[in-house]
């Protein structure tokens, strides 16, 4: 990891921290929750060694990126985050008209909207875990999720500012990160108030082979400083994002795309998702979708759990373009 270079770039009133390595066509990696640039550590090293410039920012509200108003969730819609990334690309790669984009979890959501709003900036997309979600003009997302999973569904629990932060403070930053990163139960994630989440909320976590204590220590060192509110704001802004994206109702993603999801990923078990992915809906909304890969026995944090496979999927796909 010592080879990876770090710097901050001032755009949109933020100081965006990026990790980068390599020379060649730019590959932009977009992380999710509760993650950082660090979740792409394996991909950065691999792509840099294979002729690409790998760049992974800490998104607004995360890590060493500063300047975001974390007490105002209205500043965390995908419009804001896409704006950050477009400005970042103009600053660090002014001569590259288009770049490759790789997203995971919330980073996948941001990547879908980057491709929707600015397809002129993207050569090809590899997205993981979260399939494209077409806008439903009849219902706000949080209300739909509450109807699906009830008040204890984790995204619903994340809505009240300060509520889940208080529980995380009691749980402890490092313990939460261990439980979340090691989570691999397919199906909805429930977080009953005061009871934590997972199969044994109070039990010790045995780290999987792909996640070391040093990895967790790095994440914890950053979230101990920033807290989790910045990342939680993405969930708290989904209804506002829904309102602001009304002009794009029915819009399609017109960028060459590959989608990868773990067989045990909780997102793969949301109501209707598997039918949407495999029975034509996904291809209708993403007409340049070229491949869907379901990785056997892999869970949500697939780019860290199966780095060699994911590296190959990314490399093989972007090489075509």
PDB file of N, CA and C in Angstrom, residues 260-307:
ATOM      1  N   UNK A 260     -21.867  -6.920 -11.443  1.00  0.00           N
ATOM      2  CA  UNK A 260     -21.396  -8.054 -10.653  1.00  0.00           C
ATOM      3  C   UNK A 260     -22.044  -7.980  -9.272  1.00  0.00           C
ATOM      4  N   UNK A 261     -22.568  -9.122  -8.804  1.00  0.00           N
ATOM      5  CA  UNK A 261     -23.185  -9.171  -7.477  1.00  0.00           C
ATOM      6  C   UNK A 261     -22.851 -10.504  -6.819  1.00  0.00           C
ATOM      7  N   UNK A 262     -22.695 -10.490  -5.516  1.00  0.00           N
ATOM      8  CA  UNK A 262     -22.444 -11.713  -4.777  1.00  0.00           C
ATOM      9  C   UNK A 262     -23.726 -12.511  -4.578  1.00  0.00           C
ATOM     10  N   UNK A 263     -23.595 -13.815  -4.645  1.00  0.00           N
ATOM     11  CA  UNK A 263     -24.747 -14.694  -4.472  1.00  0.00           C
ATOM     12  C   UNK A 263     -25.412 -14.508  -3.106  1.00  0.00           C
ATOM     13  N   UNK A 264     -24.634 -14.087  -2.097  1.00  0.00           N
ATOM     14  CA  UNK A 264     -25.151 -13.916  -0.739  1.00  0.00           C
ATOM     15  C   UNK A 264     -25.345 -12.447  -0.361  1.00  0.00           C
ATOM     16  N   UNK A 265     -25.259 -11.564  -1.327  1.00  0.00           N
ATOM     17  CA  UNK A 265     -25.396 -10.126  -1.063  1.00  0.00           C
ATOM     18  C   UNK A 265     -26.817  -9.804  -0.635  1.00  0.00           C
ATOM     19  N   UNK A 266     -26.955  -9.084   0.467  1.00  0.00           N
ATOM     20  CA  UNK A 266     -28.295  -8.728   0.953  1.00  0.00           C
ATOM     21  C   UNK A 266     -29.086  -7.946  -0.088  1.00  0.00           C
ATOM     22  N   UNK A 267     -28.402  -7.139  -0.925  1.00  0.00           N
ATOM     23  CA  UNK A 267     -29.128  -6.357  -1.927  1.00  0.00           C
ATOM     24  C   UNK A 267     -29.754  -7.248  -2.996  1.00  0.00           C
ATOM     25  N   UNK A 268     -29.187  -8.418  -3.215  1.00  0.00           N
ATOM     26  CA  UNK A 268     -29.673  -9.348  -4.237  1.00  0.00           C
ATOM     27  C   UNK A 268     -30.989  -9.995  -3.809  1.00  0.00           C
ATOM     28  N   UNK A 269     -31.341  -9.826  -2.525  1.00  0.00           N
ATOM     29  CA  UNK A 269     -32.549 -10.458  -1.982  1.00  0.00           C
ATOM     30  C   UNK A 269     -33.636  -9.444  -1.660  1.00  0.00           C
ATOM     31  N   UNK A 270     -33.458  -8.209  -2.077  1.00  0.00           N
ATOM     32  CA  UNK A 270     -34.551  -7.250  -1.936  1.00  0.00           C
ATOM     33  C   UNK A 270     -35.686  -7.659  -2.866  1.00  0.00           C
ATOM     34  N   UNK A 271     -36.885  -7.343  -2.474  1.00  0.00           N
ATOM     35  CA  UNK A 271     -38.067  -7.803  -3.208  1.00  0.00           C
ATOM     36  C   UNK A 271     -38.004  -7.402  -4.684  1.00  0.00           C
ATOM     37  N   UNK A 272     -38.105  -8.383  -5.553  1.00  0.00           N
ATOM     38  CA  UNK A 272     -38.180  -8.142  -6.980  1.00  0.00           C
ATOM     39  C   UNK A 272     -36.852  -7.954  -7.688  1.00  0.00           C
ATOM     40  N   UNK A 273     -35.748  -7.886  -6.936  1.00  0.00           N
ATOM     41  CA  UNK A 273     -34.465  -7.555  -7.552  1.00  0.00           C
ATOM     42  C   UNK A 273     -33.987  -8.648  -8.501  1.00  0.00           C
ATOM     43  N   UNK A 274     -34.073  -9.913  -8.101  1.00  0.00           N
ATOM     44  CA  UNK A 274     -33.566 -10.979  -8.959  1.00  0.00           C
ATOM     45  C   UNK A 274     -34.371 -11.087 -10.252  1.00  0.00           C
ATOM     46  N   UNK A 275     -35.682 -10.944 -10.154  1.00  0.00           N
ATOM     47  CA  UNK A 275     -36.487 -10.947 -11.382  1.00  0.00           C
ATOM     48  C   UNK A 275     -36.120  -9.761 -12.266  1.00  0.00           C
ATOM     49  N   UNK A 276     -35.925  -8.599 -11.652  1.00  0.00           N
ATOM     50  CA  UNK A 276     -35.560  -7.409 -12.422  1.00  0.00           C
ATOM     51  C   UNK A 276     -34.233  -7.613 -13.149  1.00  0.00           C
ATOM     52  N   UNK A 277     -33.250  -8.172 -12.440  1.00  0.00           N
ATOM     53  CA  UNK A 277     -31.919  -8.354 -13.021  1.00  0.00           C
ATOM     54  C   UNK A 277     -31.934  -9.380 -14.151  1.00  0.00           C
ATOM     55  N   UNK A 278     -32.662 -10.478 -13.951  1.00  0.00           N
ATOM     56  CA  UNK A 278     -32.508 -11.631 -14.846  1.00  0.00           C
ATOM     57  C   UNK A 278     -33.640 -11.813 -15.860  1.00  0.00           C
ATOM     58  N   UNK A 279     -34.716 -11.031 -15.742  1.00  0.00           N
ATOM     59  CA  UNK A 279     -35.868 -11.279 -16.613  1.00  0.00           C
ATOM     60  C   UNK A 279     -36.210 -10.099 -17.524  1.00  0.00           C
ATOM     61  N   UNK A 280     -35.218  -9.264 -17.799  1.00  0.00           N
ATOM     62  CA  UNK A 280     -35.407  -8.264 -18.840  1.00  0.00           C
ATOM     63  C   UNK A 280     -35.543  -6.831 -18.403  1.00  0.00           C
ATOM     64  N   UNK A 281     -35.970  -6.589 -17.165  1.00  0.00           N
ATOM     65  CA  UNK A 281     -36.154  -5.206 -16.722  1.00  0.00           C
ATOM     66  C   UNK A 281     -34.857  -4.420 -16.695  1.00  0.00           C
ATOM     67  N   UNK A 282     -33.817  -5.040 -16.163  1.00  0.00           N
ATOM     68  CA  UNK A 282     -32.502  -4.405 -16.054  1.00  0.00           C
ATOM     69  C   UNK A 282     -31.969  -4.050 -17.444  1.00  0.00           C
ATOM     70  N   UNK A 283     -32.044  -4.995 -18.361  1.00  0.00           N
ATOM     71  CA  UNK A 283     -31.552  -4.777 -19.717  1.00  0.00           C
ATOM     72  C   UNK A 283     -32.356  -3.694 -20.434  1.00  0.00           C
ATOM     73  N   UNK A 284     -33.636  -3.591 -20.126  1.00  0.00           N
ATOM     74  CA  UNK A 284     -34.468  -2.550 -20.722  1.00  0.00           C
ATOM     75  C   UNK A 284     -34.022  -1.162 -20.258  1.00  0.00           C
ATOM     76  N   UNK A 285     -33.686  -1.045 -18.955  1.00  0.00           N
ATOM     77  CA  UNK A 285     -33.294   0.252 -18.402  1.00  0.00           C
ATOM     78  C   UNK A 285     -31.829   0.584 -18.664  1.00  0.00           C
ATOM     79  N   UNK A 286     -31.020  -0.460 -18.871  1.00  0.00           N
ATOM     80  CA  UNK A 286     -29.588  -0.288 -19.158  1.00  0.00           C
ATOM     81  C   UNK A 286     -29.318  -1.014 -20.476  1.00  0.00           C
ATOM     82  N   UNK A 287     -29.714  -0.440 -21.608  1.00  0.00           N
ATOM     83  CA  UNK A 287     -29.695  -1.172 -22.875  1.00  0.00           C
ATOM     84  C   UNK A 287     -28.305  -1.630 -23.325  1.00  0.00           C
ATOM     85  N   UNK A 288     -27.249  -0.982 -22.822  1.00  0.00           N
ATOM     86  CA  UNK A 288     -25.896  -1.406 -23.177  1.00  0.00           C
ATOM     87  C   UNK A 288     -25.292  -2.324 -22.109  1.00  0.00           C
ATOM     88  N   UNK A 289     -26.157  -2.919 -21.283  1.00  0.00           N
ATOM     89  CA  UNK A 289     -25.717  -3.926 -20.306  1.00  0.00           C
ATOM     90  C   UNK A 289     -25.208  -5.148 -21.061  1.00  0.00           C
ATOM     91  N   UNK A 290     -23.928  -5.459 -20.888  1.00  0.00           N
ATOM     92  CA  UNK A 290     -23.317  -6.535 -21.660  1.00  0.00           C
ATOM     93  C   UNK A 290     -23.188  -7.836 -20.878  1.00  0.00           C
ATOM     94  N   UNK A 291     -23.122  -7.739 -19.546  1.00  0.00           N
ATOM     95  CA  UNK A 291     -22.883  -8.954 -18.778  1.00  0.00           C
ATOM     96  C   UNK A 291     -23.382  -8.764 -17.353  1.00  0.00           C
ATOM     97  N   UNK A 292     -23.981  -9.826 -16.796  1.00  0.00           N
ATOM     98  CA  UNK A 292     -24.351  -9.877 -15.382  1.00  0.00           C
ATOM     99  C   UNK A 292     -23.662 -11.100 -14.788  1.00  0.00           C
ATOM    100  N   UNK A 293     -22.898 -10.890 -13.732  1.00  0.00           N
ATOM    101  CA  UNK A 293     -22.154 -11.970 -13.096  1.00  0.00           C
ATOM    102  C   UNK A 293     -22.631 -12.110 -11.650  1.00  0.00           C
ATOM    103  N   UNK A 294     -23.054 -13.307 -11.271  1.00  0.00           N
ATOM    104  CA  UNK A 294     -23.400 -13.615  -9.885  1.00  0.00           C
ATOM    105  C   UNK A 294     -22.286 -14.498  -9.337  1.00  0.00           C
ATOM    106  N   UNK A 295     -21.540 -13.987  -8.368  1.00  0.00           N
ATOM    107  CA  UNK A 295     -20.369 -14.692  -7.851  1.00  0.00           C
ATOM    108  C   UNK A 295     -20.792 -15.622  -6.724  1.00  0.00           C
ATOM    109  N   UNK A 296     -20.577 -16.890  -6.920  1.00  0.00           N
ATOM    110  CA  UNK A 296     -21.018 -17.919  -5.975  1.00  0.00           C
ATOM    111  C   UNK A 296     -20.330 -17.757  -4.619  1.00  0.00           C
ATOM    112  N   UNK A 297     -21.146 -17.877  -3.566  1.00  0.00           N
ATOM    113  CA  UNK A 297     -20.678 -17.862  -2.174  1.00  0.00           C
ATOM    114  C   UNK A 297     -20.026 -16.544  -1.758  1.00  0.00           C
ATOM    115  N   UNK A 298     -20.226 -15.484  -2.514  1.00  0.00           N
ATOM    116  CA  UNK A 298     -19.695 -14.171  -2.137  1.00  0.00           C
ATOM    117  C   UNK A 298     -20.815 -13.306  -1.575  1.00  0.00           C
ATOM    118  N   UNK A 299     -20.461 -12.425  -0.649  1.00  0.00           N
ATOM    119  CA  UNK A 299     -21.460 -11.565  -0.008  1.00  0.00           C
ATOM    120  C   UNK A 299     -21.313 -10.124  -0.517  1.00  0.00           C
ATOM    121  N   UNK A 300     -21.657  -9.157   0.317  1.00  0.00           N
ATOM    122  CA  UNK A 300     -21.827  -7.784  -0.143  1.00  0.00           C
ATOM    123  C   UNK A 300     -20.526  -7.088  -0.521  1.00  0.00           C
ATOM    124  N   UNK A 301     -19.497  -7.221   0.315  1.00  0.00           N
ATOM    125  CA  UNK A 301     -18.267  -6.459   0.090  1.00  0.00           C
ATOM    126  C   UNK A 301     -17.342  -7.237  -0.848  1.00  0.00           C
ATOM    127  N   UNK A 302     -17.841  -7.454  -2.029  1.00  0.00           N
ATOM    128  CA  UNK A 302     -17.278  -8.427  -2.955  1.00  0.00           C
ATOM    129  C   UNK A 302     -15.916  -8.011  -3.497  1.00  0.00           C
ATOM    130  N   UNK A 303     -15.700  -6.710  -3.660  1.00  0.00           N
ATOM    131  CA  UNK A 303     -14.414  -6.262  -4.179  1.00  0.00           C
ATOM    132  C   UNK A 303     -13.279  -6.489  -3.195  1.00  0.00           C
ATOM    133  N   UNK A 304     -13.612  -6.617  -1.907  1.00  0.00           N
ATOM    134  CA  UNK A 304     -12.607  -6.945  -0.902  1.00  0.00           C
ATOM    135  C   UNK A 304     -12.549  -8.450  -0.642  1.00  0.00           C
ATOM    136  N   UNK A 305     -13.699  -9.093  -0.681  1.00  0.00           N
ATOM    137  CA  UNK A 305     -13.762 -10.532  -0.410  1.00  0.00           C
ATOM    138  C   UNK A 305     -13.145 -11.359  -1.533  1.00  0.00           C
ATOM    139  N   UNK A 306     -13.373 -10.953  -2.771  1.00  0.00           N
ATOM    140  CA  UNK A 306     -12.895 -11.708  -3.932  1.00  0.00           C
ATOM    141  C   UNK A 306     -12.075 -10.808  -4.863  1.00  0.00           C
ATOM    142  N   UNK A 307     -10.977 -10.250  -4.374  1.00  0.00           N
ATOM    143  CA  UNK A 307     -10.268  -9.249  -5.177  1.00  0.00           C
ATOM    144  C   UNK A 307      -9.743  -9.788  -6.508  1.00  0.00           C
TER     145      UNK A 307
END
